[in-house]
Coordinates of C-alpha atoms in Angstrom, one line a residue:
M32 CA 13.2 -100.3 99.2
E33 CA 11.5 -96.9 98.2
P34 CA 7.9 -95.4 97.1
L35 CA 9.5 -93.5 93.9
A36 CA 9.1 -90.1 92.9
V37 CA 7.1 -89.6 89.6
S38 CA 8.8 -88.1 87.1
Q39 CA 8.2 -86.1 83.7
Q40 CA 8.3 -88.8 81.3
E41 CA 5.8 -91.2 83.6
T42 CA 3.3 -88.6 82.3
E43 CA 3.9 -89.1 79.1
D44 CA 2.9 -93.3 79.4
P45 CA -1.0 -94.0 79.1
A46 CA -0.4 -97.8 79.7
F47 CA -1.2 -97.5 83.3
D48 CA -3.9 -95.2 83.6
P49 CA -5.7 -95.3 87.1
L50 CA -1.9 -94.5 88.1
S51 CA -1.0 -91.6 85.9
P52 CA 0.1 -88.7 87.8
G53 CA -2.0 -85.9 87.2
E54 CA -1.5 -82.4 88.7
E55 CA -1.3 -82.4 92.4
D56 CA -1.6 -79.3 95.2
P57 CA 1.6 -77.9 96.8
T58 CA -0.3 -77.8 99.9
E59 CA -1.6 -81.3 100.2
G60 CA -0.1 -83.3 102.6
E61 CA 2.7 -85.9 101.3
Y62 CA 1.6 -89.9 102.1
L63 CA 3.6 -92.2 103.6
P64 CA 3.2 -96.1 103.8
S65 CA 3.9 -97.6 106.7
E66 CA 5.6 -100.9 105.5
D67 CA 5.8 -102.8 109.2
T68 CA 5.6 -106.5 109.3
S69 CA 6.6 -106.4 113.4
N70 CA 2.5 -106.2 113.8
P71 CA 3.2 -103.0 116.0
H72 CA -0.2 -102.1 118.0
E73 CA -1.7 -99.8 116.0
D74 CA -3.9 -97.9 118.5
S75 CA -6.1 -97.4 115.6
S76 CA -9.8 -96.9 118.2
S77 CA -11.2 -97.8 120.9
P78 CA -12.7 -101.0 122.2
S79 CA -15.4 -98.2 123.7
E80 CA -16.2 -97.2 119.6
C81 CA -16.3 -101.2 118.2
A82 CA -20.0 -102.2 118.1
T83 CA -19.1 -105.4 116.1
S84 CA -17.1 -108.6 116.9
N85 CA -16.2 -110.0 113.4
S86 CA -13.1 -111.2 113.0
E87 CA -14.0 -111.6 109.2
A88 CA -14.2 -108.6 107.9
P89 CA -18.0 -107.1 107.3
P90 CA -20.7 -107.4 104.2
T91 CA -21.8 -104.1 104.8
I92 CA -20.1 -102.6 101.5
Y93 CA -18.6 -99.1 101.4
P94 CA -17.7 -98.8 98.0
L95 CA -14.7 -95.7 96.8
P96 CA -15.4 -92.6 95.1
S97 CA -14.1 -92.6 91.6
D98 CA -10.7 -91.3 91.4
S99 CA -10.6 -91.4 95.2
F100 CA -8.0 -94.4 95.2
K101 CA -6.0 -92.3 92.4
T102 CA -6.3 -89.7 95.1
I103 CA -3.9 -91.4 97.3
I104 CA -1.8 -93.9 94.6
D105 CA -0.5 -89.7 93.8
H106 CA 0.3 -89.0 97.4
I107 CA 3.2 -91.9 96.9
E108 CA 6.0 -89.4 96.5
F109 CA 9.1 -91.4 98.2
L110 CA 11.1 -93.6 95.9
Y111 CA 10.6 -97.6 97.2
Q112 CA 13.9 -97.8 98.6
E113 CA 13.4 -94.8 101.1
Y114 CA 10.4 -96.1 101.5
R115 CA 11.5 -99.8 103.0
D116 CA 14.5 -97.4 104.6
K117 CA 11.7 -95.2 106.4
S118 CA 8.8 -98.6 107.5
T119 CA 11.9 -100.7 108.5
Q120 CA 13.5 -98.5 111.1
H121 CA 9.8 -98.0 112.1
E122 CA 9.9 -101.3 112.5
I123 CA 12.7 -101.4 114.9
E124 CA 11.1 -98.7 116.8
T125 CA 8.3 -100.3 117.5
R126 CA 10.1 -103.0 118.6
R127 CA 11.9 -101.4 121.4
L128 CA 9.2 -99.4 122.7
Q129 CA 6.7 -102.1 122.8
D130 CA 10.3 -104.4 125.0
N131 CA 11.1 -101.1 127.2
Y132 CA 6.6 -100.3 127.5
V133 CA 5.9 -104.0 128.8
Q134 CA 9.1 -104.8 131.1
S135 CA 8.2 -101.1 133.1
A136 CA 4.5 -102.3 132.8
E137 CA 5.5 -105.6 135.0
T138 CA 7.9 -103.3 137.5
S139 CA 5.4 -101.2 138.4
N140 CA 2.8 -104.4 138.8
N141 CA 4.5 -106.1 140.2
S142 CA 5.5 -103.9 143.1
Q143 CA 4.3 -104.2 146.7
N144 CA 5.3 -100.3 148.3
T145 CA 2.5 -98.2 145.8
P146 CA -0.6 -97.2 147.9
L147 CA -4.1 -98.3 146.4
G148 CA -5.1 -95.8 143.7
S149 CA -2.1 -94.0 143.6
P150 CA -0.1 -92.0 140.3
P151 CA 1.8 -95.6 138.8
P152 CA 5.8 -94.7 139.1
I153 CA 7.1 -91.7 136.8
E154 CA 9.2 -94.6 134.7
N155 CA 6.4 -96.4 133.8
Q156 CA 4.4 -93.2 132.6
R157 CA 7.1 -91.7 131.0
A158 CA 7.6 -95.4 128.9
N159 CA 3.4 -95.1 128.7
S160 CA 3.8 -91.1 127.0
T161 CA 6.1 -92.7 125.0
F162 CA 4.8 -95.2 123.7
S163 CA 1.7 -94.0 123.2
R164 CA 3.6 -90.7 121.5
F165 CA 5.4 -92.9 118.5
E166 CA 2.4 -94.5 118.0
S167 CA 0.6 -92.3 117.1
S168 CA 2.8 -89.8 115.0
C169 CA 2.9 -93.4 112.4
S170 CA -0.5 -92.0 112.1
G171 CA -1.4 -89.3 110.4
F172 CA -2.3 -89.6 106.0
N173 CA 0.0 -92.9 105.9
L174 CA -2.7 -95.3 107.6
W175 CA -6.2 -96.9 106.3
Q176 CA -8.0 -95.4 109.1
D177 CA -6.7 -92.3 108.0
L178 CA -8.2 -92.4 104.7
P179 CA -10.9 -89.1 104.5
D180 CA -13.0 -91.3 103.2
V181 CA -12.5 -94.2 105.3
R182 CA -13.5 -92.1 108.8
K183 CA -16.3 -90.4 106.4
S184 CA -17.9 -93.5 106.4
G185 CA -17.6 -94.1 109.4
V186 CA -17.2 -97.2 109.6
L187 CA -14.4 -97.1 112.2
A188 CA -17.0 -97.3 115.0
L189 CA -18.0 -100.8 113.7
L190 CA -14.9 -102.5 113.3
Q191 CA -13.3 -103.7 116.2
P192 CA -9.3 -103.1 116.6
E193 CA -8.4 -106.1 115.6
E194 CA -9.8 -105.6 112.7
V195 CA -8.5 -102.5 112.2
K196 CA -4.6 -103.4 112.3
L197 CA -5.5 -105.9 109.9
Q198 CA -7.2 -103.0 107.1
E199 CA -4.3 -102.0 107.9
A200 CA -1.7 -104.7 106.4
M201 CA -3.7 -105.3 103.6
F202 CA -3.2 -101.1 102.9
E203 CA -0.3 -101.1 103.8
L204 CA 0.7 -104.1 100.8
L205 CA -1.3 -102.6 98.9
T206 CA -0.4 -99.2 99.0
S207 CA 3.5 -100.3 99.2
E208 CA 2.8 -102.6 95.6
A209 CA 2.4 -99.5 94.0
S210 CA 5.5 -97.5 94.9
Y211 CA 7.0 -100.3 93.6
Y212 CA 5.4 -100.0 90.6
K213 CA 6.2 -96.7 90.2
S214 CA 10.4 -97.0 91.2
L215 CA 9.9 -99.9 88.7
R216 CA 8.9 -97.0 85.8
L217 CA 11.3 -95.0 86.9
V218 CA 13.8 -98.1 85.6
V219 CA 12.8 -98.1 82.2
S220 CA 11.3 -94.4 81.8
H221 CA 14.7 -93.0 83.2
F222 CA 17.5 -95.0 82.3
M223 CA 16.3 -98.1 79.8
D224 CA 15.2 -94.9 77.7
S225 CA 17.6 -92.8 78.0
E226 CA 18.9 -92.1 74.3
R227 CA 23.0 -91.2 76.0
L228 CA 22.6 -94.8 78.1
R229 CA 21.5 -96.8 75.6
A230 CA 23.7 -95.2 73.6
S231 CA 27.1 -96.5 75.4
L232 CA 25.7 -100.3 75.3
H233 CA 25.5 -102.4 72.9
Q234 CA 22.1 -104.9 72.7
S235 CA 23.9 -108.2 74.3
E236 CA 24.7 -105.6 77.3
I237 CA 21.2 -104.0 77.6
H238 CA 19.7 -107.2 78.2
F239 CA 22.3 -108.1 80.9
I240 CA 21.7 -104.6 82.7
F241 CA 18.0 -104.2 82.5
S242 CA 17.1 -108.5 81.6
N243 CA 13.2 -108.8 81.3
V244 CA 12.4 -106.0 83.8
L245 CA 9.6 -104.5 81.2
E246 CA 7.6 -108.1 81.7
V247 CA 8.1 -107.7 85.8
L248 CA 6.8 -104.1 85.7
A249 CA 3.9 -105.3 83.1
T250 CA 3.1 -107.7 85.6
S251 CA 3.3 -105.2 88.6
E252 CA 1.1 -103.3 86.4
R253 CA -1.7 -106.0 86.7
F254 CA -1.1 -107.2 89.6
L255 CA -1.6 -103.6 91.4
L256 CA -5.0 -103.5 89.0
A257 CA -6.6 -106.5 90.2
L258 CA -5.5 -104.5 94.0
E259 CA -6.9 -101.7 92.8
Q260 CA -10.4 -102.8 91.7
R261 CA -10.7 -104.9 95.2
F262 CA -10.3 -102.1 97.1
E263 CA -12.3 -99.9 94.6
E264 CA -15.4 -102.7 95.9
N265 CA -15.5 -101.9 99.4
I266 CA -13.6 -99.8 101.4
V267 CA -13.2 -102.2 103.4
I268 CA -10.7 -104.4 102.2
S269 CA -12.2 -107.7 102.3
D270 CA -9.2 -110.0 101.3
V271 CA -5.6 -109.3 99.0
C272 CA -4.5 -112.7 100.2
D273 CA -6.2 -114.3 97.4
I274 CA -5.2 -111.4 95.0
V275 CA -1.7 -112.5 96.2
Y276 CA -2.1 -115.8 95.7
E277 CA -3.5 -115.8 92.6
H278 CA -1.0 -113.6 91.0
A279 CA 1.8 -115.2 92.1
E280 CA 0.7 -118.9 90.9
K281 CA 0.3 -117.4 87.6
H282 CA 2.4 -114.5 86.9
F283 CA 5.8 -114.0 89.3
V284 CA 7.7 -116.1 87.2
V285 CA 9.1 -113.2 85.7
Y286 CA 10.8 -112.0 89.1
V287 CA 12.4 -115.8 88.6
T288 CA 14.0 -115.3 85.6
Y289 CA 14.8 -111.4 86.5
V290 CA 17.0 -112.9 89.4
C291 CA 18.4 -115.2 87.8
N292 CA 20.2 -113.1 85.5
Q293 CA 21.2 -111.0 88.2
T294 CA 25.0 -113.1 88.1
Y295 CA 25.3 -111.6 84.8
Q296 CA 23.9 -108.1 85.4
E297 CA 25.7 -107.1 88.2
R298 CA 29.7 -108.9 85.9
A299 CA 28.3 -106.7 83.0
Y300 CA 27.7 -103.7 85.4
R301 CA 31.2 -104.0 87.1
K302 CA 32.9 -104.5 84.1
L303 CA 31.1 -101.9 82.1
L304 CA 31.9 -98.4 84.7
Q305 CA 35.4 -99.7 84.9
E306 CA 35.9 -99.8 81.2
R307 CA 34.0 -97.8 79.4
P308 CA 34.1 -94.3 80.0
E309 CA 30.8 -93.2 78.5
F310 CA 28.9 -95.7 79.9
R311 CA 30.2 -94.2 84.0
E312 CA 29.0 -91.2 82.7
S313 CA 26.1 -91.7 80.8
V314 CA 25.0 -93.5 84.3
G315 CA 26.4 -90.8 87.0
H316 CA 24.7 -87.8 85.1
L317 CA 21.1 -90.5 85.1
E318 CA 21.5 -90.2 89.1
T319 CA 22.2 -86.7 89.8
D320 CA 18.7 -86.6 88.7
P321 CA 16.2 -85.6 91.3
V322 CA 13.9 -88.2 90.6
C323 CA 16.7 -90.4 91.8
R324 CA 17.2 -88.1 94.8
G325 CA 20.1 -89.2 95.2
L326 CA 20.2 -92.7 94.6
P327 CA 22.4 -95.4 92.3
F328 CA 21.6 -96.9 89.4
S329 CA 22.6 -100.4 91.2
S330 CA 19.7 -99.8 94.4
F331 CA 17.2 -99.9 91.8
L332 CA 18.4 -102.5 89.8
I333 CA 17.7 -104.7 92.8
L334 CA 14.1 -103.7 93.3
P335 CA 12.2 -107.0 91.9
F336 CA 14.4 -109.7 94.3
Q337 CA 13.9 -107.1 97.6
R338 CA 10.6 -106.2 96.7
I339 CA 9.6 -110.0 95.7
T340 CA 11.2 -110.9 99.3
R341 CA 9.5 -108.1 100.8
L342 CA 6.1 -109.3 100.0
K343 CA 6.6 -112.6 101.4
L344 CA 7.1 -110.7 103.9
L345 CA 3.9 -108.0 104.1
V346 CA 1.9 -111.8 103.8
Q347 CA 3.1 -112.8 107.0
N348 CA 1.7 -110.0 108.5
I349 CA -1.3 -110.3 107.5
L350 CA -1.4 -113.5 108.8
T351 CA -0.6 -112.7 111.6
K352 CA -4.1 -110.8 112.4
V353 CA -6.2 -112.9 110.6
E354 CA -8.3 -115.5 113.0
E355 CA -7.6 -118.6 112.7
G356 CA -9.5 -120.8 110.7
S357 CA -10.8 -118.6 108.4
E358 CA -11.0 -118.2 104.9
R359 CA -8.8 -115.7 105.3
E360 CA -6.4 -117.7 107.0
V361 CA -6.9 -120.1 104.8
S362 CA -6.2 -117.9 101.4
A363 CA -2.8 -115.9 103.3
L364 CA -1.5 -119.3 104.1
Q365 CA -2.0 -120.5 100.3
A366 CA 0.0 -116.8 99.1
H367 CA 2.7 -117.0 101.2
R368 CA 3.6 -120.9 100.6
E369 CA 3.0 -119.8 96.7
L370 CA 5.6 -117.0 97.2
E371 CA 7.9 -118.5 99.8
K372 CA 8.7 -120.6 96.5
L373 CA 9.6 -118.2 95.0
V374 CA 12.0 -116.8 97.2
R375 CA 13.4 -120.5 97.0
A376 CA 13.6 -120.0 93.4
C377 CA 15.0 -116.7 92.6
N378 CA 17.5 -118.2 95.8
D379 CA 18.7 -120.9 94.5
G380 CA 19.2 -119.1 90.9
V381 CA 21.2 -117.1 91.9
R382 CA 23.3 -119.2 93.7
K383 CA 24.0 -122.0 91.1
M384 CA 25.6 -120.2 88.2
S385 CA 28.1 -118.5 90.9
R386 CA 28.7 -122.6 92.7
T387 CA 29.0 -124.4 89.8
E388 CA 31.9 -121.5 88.9
Q389 CA 33.6 -122.4 92.3
L390 CA 33.3 -126.1 92.0
I391 CA 35.4 -125.7 89.2
S392 CA 37.6 -123.3 90.5
I393 CA 38.7 -125.5 93.6
E394 CA 38.9 -128.3 91.4
K395 CA 41.7 -126.8 89.5
T396 CA 43.7 -126.0 93.3
L397 CA 43.5 -129.6 93.3
E398 CA 45.6 -132.8 93.3
F399 CA 44.5 -136.4 95.1
K400 CA 47.9 -138.4 97.3
I401 CA 44.3 -140.6 97.7
K402 CA 42.3 -142.0 94.8
S403 CA 40.5 -138.8 93.5
V404 CA 37.3 -138.2 93.6
P405 CA 34.9 -136.5 92.0
I406 CA 34.0 -132.5 92.6
I407 CA 32.3 -131.2 90.4
S408 CA 28.1 -132.1 90.8
H409 CA 24.9 -130.1 90.8
S410 CA 24.1 -130.9 93.6
R411 CA 27.1 -129.3 96.1
W412 CA 28.2 -126.5 97.2
L413 CA 30.9 -125.5 99.3
M414 CA 30.4 -124.9 102.7
K415 CA 33.8 -123.9 104.4
Q416 CA 37.0 -123.5 103.4
G417 CA 40.2 -122.6 105.0
E418 CA 43.1 -123.5 107.0
L419 CA 43.4 -124.8 110.9
Q420 CA 46.8 -126.2 112.7
Q421 CA 46.5 -130.3 112.9
M422 CA 47.8 -131.9 116.1
S423 CA 51.3 -134.1 115.0
G424 CA 53.1 -136.4 117.3
P425 CA 51.5 -139.0 119.8
R426 CA 49.6 -136.9 123.1
T427 CA 52.9 -138.1 125.4
S428 CA 55.5 -136.3 123.5
R429 CA 53.6 -132.7 123.6
T430 CA 55.5 -131.9 126.6
L431 CA 58.5 -129.2 124.9
R432 CA 57.3 -130.0 121.4
T433 CA 55.5 -127.2 120.7
K434 CA 56.7 -125.7 117.9
K435 CA 56.4 -128.6 115.8
L436 CA 53.3 -129.9 117.6
F437 CA 50.6 -128.7 114.7
R438 CA 51.7 -128.3 110.9
P439 CA 49.1 -126.6 108.5
V440 CA 46.6 -129.0 107.3
Y441 CA 43.7 -127.2 104.5
L442 CA 39.9 -128.1 104.7
F443 CA 37.2 -127.9 102.2
L444 CA 33.5 -128.3 104.0
F445 CA 31.2 -129.1 101.4
N446 CA 27.4 -130.0 101.8
D447 CA 28.2 -133.7 101.0
L448 CA 32.0 -133.6 101.5
L449 CA 35.1 -132.8 104.0
L450 CA 38.4 -132.8 102.1
M451 CA 41.7 -132.9 104.2
C452 CA 44.3 -131.1 102.4
K453 CA 48.3 -130.3 102.8
P454 CA 48.2 -127.1 101.8
L455 CA 50.9 -127.0 98.9
T456 CA 52.9 -123.8 97.2
G457 CA 50.9 -121.3 94.4
E458 CA 47.6 -121.9 95.8
R459 CA 47.5 -126.2 95.5
Y460 CA 46.6 -128.1 97.8
Q461 CA 47.3 -132.0 97.9
V462 CA 44.2 -133.4 99.5
F463 CA 45.1 -136.7 101.7
D464 CA 41.3 -137.2 103.0
V465 CA 38.2 -137.5 102.7
A466 CA 34.6 -138.2 104.1
A467 CA 31.2 -138.5 104.0
R468 CA 29.6 -135.2 105.8
G469 CA 27.6 -137.5 107.0
L470 CA 29.9 -139.4 108.9
L471 CA 31.6 -136.2 110.5
R472 CA 31.4 -135.7 114.5
V473 CA 33.4 -133.3 116.4
E474 CA 33.5 -132.4 120.1
E475 CA 35.7 -128.8 121.8
L476 CA 38.3 -129.6 124.0
E477 CA 37.4 -127.3 127.1
D478 CA 40.4 -126.2 130.7
Q479 CA 43.5 -127.9 128.7
G480 CA 45.8 -124.7 128.4
Q481 CA 47.0 -122.2 126.4
T482 CA 49.0 -124.4 124.1
L483 CA 45.2 -126.6 123.6
A484 CA 43.2 -123.4 123.8
N485 CA 40.7 -123.4 120.8
V486 CA 41.3 -126.6 119.8
F487 CA 38.8 -129.7 118.5
I488 CA 38.2 -133.2 118.0
L489 CA 37.1 -133.9 114.6
K490 CA 36.3 -137.7 113.8
L491 CA 35.7 -139.4 110.8
L492 CA 33.6 -142.0 111.1
E493 CA 34.4 -143.7 107.8
N494 CA 37.6 -142.2 106.3
A495 CA 38.8 -142.1 102.3
H496 CA 40.6 -146.0 104.1
E497 CA 37.4 -146.7 104.8
R498 CA 37.8 -146.2 108.9
E499 CA 37.2 -144.2 111.7
F500 CA 40.1 -141.6 112.2
T501 CA 40.5 -139.2 114.2
Y502 CA 42.1 -135.0 114.1
M503 CA 43.3 -133.1 116.5
L504 CA 42.5 -129.2 115.4
K505 CA 43.1 -126.1 116.3
A506 CA 41.6 -122.1 115.0
T507 CA 43.3 -119.0 115.6
S508 CA 40.1 -118.2 117.7
Q509 CA 37.1 -119.5 119.5
S510 CA 34.6 -117.7 117.1
E511 CA 36.7 -119.9 114.5
M512 CA 36.4 -122.8 116.0
K513 CA 33.0 -122.5 116.6
R514 CA 31.8 -121.9 113.7
W515 CA 34.4 -124.5 112.7
M516 CA 32.5 -126.7 115.1
T517 CA 28.5 -125.6 113.7
S518 CA 29.7 -125.9 109.8
L519 CA 31.2 -129.5 110.4
V520 CA 28.2 -131.3 112.0
P521 CA 25.2 -129.1 111.7
N522 CA 22.9 -130.6 113.6
R523 CA 24.9 -130.8 117.1
R524 CA 23.6 -129.4 119.8
T525 CA 24.3 -125.3 121.0
K526 CA 24.9 -123.6 123.7
F527 CA 21.2 -122.5 123.0
V528 CA 17.7 -124.4 122.5
S529 CA 16.9 -124.8 118.5
M530 CA 14.1 -123.2 117.6
S531 CA 13.1 -126.8 116.4
A532 CA 12.3 -127.3 120.0
K533 CA 9.7 -125.0 119.6
L534 CA 9.7 -125.1 124.2
L535 CA 12.3 -123.6 125.7
D536 CA 12.6 -119.9 126.1
C537 CA 15.7 -119.0 124.2
P538 CA 17.9 -115.8 122.9
Q539 CA 16.2 -113.5 120.4
V540 CA 17.7 -110.6 119.0
Q541 CA 16.8 -108.0 116.3
C542 CA 18.8 -106.5 113.1
V543 CA 19.6 -103.1 114.1
H544 CA 22.1 -102.3 110.9
P545 CA 21.9 -104.8 107.8
Y546 CA 25.5 -107.8 107.3
V547 CA 26.5 -108.6 103.8
S548 CA 27.5 -112.2 104.9
Q549 CA 31.6 -112.9 104.0
E550 CA 31.7 -116.2 104.3
P551 CA 29.8 -118.7 103.3
D552 CA 28.9 -120.4 106.8
E553 CA 27.2 -116.4 107.5
L554 CA 24.3 -114.9 107.4
S555 CA 22.9 -112.0 105.6
L556 CA 20.6 -109.7 107.9
D557 CA 18.0 -106.9 106.9
L558 CA 17.5 -104.8 109.4
A559 CA 14.3 -105.4 111.5
D560 CA 15.1 -109.1 111.2
I561 CA 14.4 -111.3 114.3
L562 CA 16.2 -113.9 114.6
N563 CA 16.6 -116.7 117.8
V564 CA 20.0 -117.1 119.2
L565 CA 21.5 -120.2 118.5
D566 CA 25.0 -119.9 120.0
K567 CA 27.5 -117.4 120.7
T568 CA 31.3 -116.7 121.0
E569 CA 33.5 -114.7 123.5
D570 CA 34.9 -112.2 120.9
G571 CA 31.5 -111.1 119.6
W572 CA 30.2 -114.2 117.1
V573 CA 26.1 -114.9 117.0
F574 CA 24.8 -117.9 115.7
G575 CA 21.0 -117.1 115.1
E576 CA 18.6 -119.0 113.3
R577 CA 16.2 -116.0 110.9
L578 CA 12.1 -117.0 112.5
H579 CA 10.9 -115.6 108.9
D580 CA 12.6 -118.4 106.6
Q581 CA 14.9 -120.6 109.6
E582 CA 17.9 -119.9 107.6
K583 CA 20.7 -120.1 109.7
G584 CA 24.7 -118.5 110.1
W585 CA 26.6 -116.6 111.8
F586 CA 27.5 -112.7 112.4
P587 CA 28.6 -110.3 114.1
R588 CA 27.1 -108.8 117.4
T589 CA 26.9 -105.3 116.9
V590 CA 24.2 -106.0 114.3
V591 CA 21.9 -106.7 116.7
E592 CA 20.3 -106.0 120.4
E593 CA 18.9 -108.4 122.1
I594 CA 15.4 -108.1 122.4
L595 CA 14.8 -108.4 126.7
N596 CA 11.1 -109.0 126.8
P597 CA 10.1 -112.8 127.8
N598 CA 6.4 -111.9 126.4
I599 CA 7.5 -110.6 122.9
R600 CA 10.1 -113.2 122.3
T601 CA 7.0 -116.1 123.1
Q602 CA 4.5 -114.3 120.3
N603 CA 7.1 -113.6 117.9
L604 CA 8.1 -117.4 118.5
K605 CA 4.2 -117.9 118.4
E606 CA 3.4 -116.0 115.0
C607 CA 6.1 -117.5 113.4
F608 CA 4.8 -121.1 114.2
R609 CA 1.6 -120.6 112.5
V610 CA 3.2 -119.0 109.8
H611 CA 5.1 -121.5 109.3
K612 CA 2.2 -123.9 110.1
P613 CA 2.4 -127.6 107.8
E614 CA 0.0 -128.6 105.7
E615 CA -3.0 -130.9 106.1
G616 CA -1.5 -133.3 104.1
S617 CA 1.8 -133.0 104.5
Q618 CA 1.4 -133.6 108.3
N619 CA -0.4 -136.8 106.9
K620 CA 2.5 -138.0 104.6
D621 CA 5.1 -137.1 107.6
R622 CA 3.1 -139.3 110.1
R623 CA 2.8 -142.2 107.8
K624 CA 6.6 -141.9 106.8
M625 CA 7.1 -141.8 110.8
G626 CA 4.9 -145.1 111.1
S627 CA 7.1 -146.7 108.8
R628 CA 9.7 -146.2 110.2
T629 CA 8.8 -148.0 113.7
R630 CA 7.5 -151.2 112.1
Q631 CA 11.2 -151.3 110.3

């Protein structure tokens, strides 16, 4: 998501004076905030420069001079999409250099042949200089510590490096919101208010395309004004998460409304592009305007959902930098939990409509050989579907009958139910067995020869006839077999230790190419996502658990790269556990539940 360039139309909007752009000096530097949630080592000031060690913001007040905030905001010229791409790429590169630098340093420390006092190995020198150079390349006029007013105040000499990093994280949340606000203004002023575009749409279609974007814009404006007021009170920011929590609780519900309309929005947009030439031409004309920087209209429409998700990550970044047990940790945890609720509500809203429609579509293709089972339910959704080969005949008759050994079987796996079907003609299926998902067990067959390669055992502890039954099923590849086994019994032990163990070190990867899931058991990935690897296949698929939200799924090996250094993996896990620290009340509730189970 990117900072938005300021258009001529925006200057006509008096509704938000603190952010309305004025004349800019072309010789001034461009401001690009660094939206980095990977905790890079922002080497802001050396320990010798820091006189205080208090973790909370110092009590001294450094009020911001008049118009300084407006000057900062006016220097944000990138679209929010560009901004987000640059920040996540920086996040990836920072992790790579951290990984390489720490390993080089360890190699140097473990060297037995280097005489005391001699220079470090040349590899370590290169890693060190590259890391420092990369960090400094992100300074300039894009960090809190580089603001002229911060430099002039002398406050950097009073703050510990940890506090400076925290200031950067809070400042980043503020500047990214300003960038996002300007991007939303462009959605309204450039697209929604375009007479040519509106002339190509009916009133109902305008609502489908733009939904409640005006309410979202007003909410962002209100939020940004509160952040601005806090920043103007003291250039050393006391906190921002208390503001995030208040606005998330009281005002951010408009994001849920917008995102829940996404299914209708995408359908209407695709249909209009295909069937209405005047709409297609209007959109194309608007997209060619320089203010859009070559970005498509669709990238602007998804900004609210991207922002609410990113805002949660920015609060996570702040949370990893505040002192444990401090008031700022309490407010960060509150803000994070409230944002998690909103993101969950947004995700559920997007999925609800498509899931119901999918169930209706599936039910129309089914006929039951056994007692029929109602398929449509508000609490049910499809997890996986596809064809496998079922082994037929007794085990002793396999030899010399390989051509007749298997017959096709089609599985519909829902979150609570499995349907075993016989494929019919015309994309229809005859259901011959069912079982509750919680009553499924799987077992892999190993070293059974080519005929039984990629075969696994599926046991129904209680099937449609209320008895135990076992099927032997064959997949076309190792990855298909493992993906079915993982979906059928999600809590079975995998090749690597699950994050829930919280003790053992399992492989970790970061996403270097975004990935959009193609099947229900896959996981969509954004750049810089960190995941624990729970399983993997020889043909290039990985089953992982994303740290920031604990979502699990499969993805191609080609879109990630491994984090090699165990210290960095451990640090990532520690930060994850801290962010998802349970509330004290829920901890006590869990203990009471455990106690009641024990007594029973």
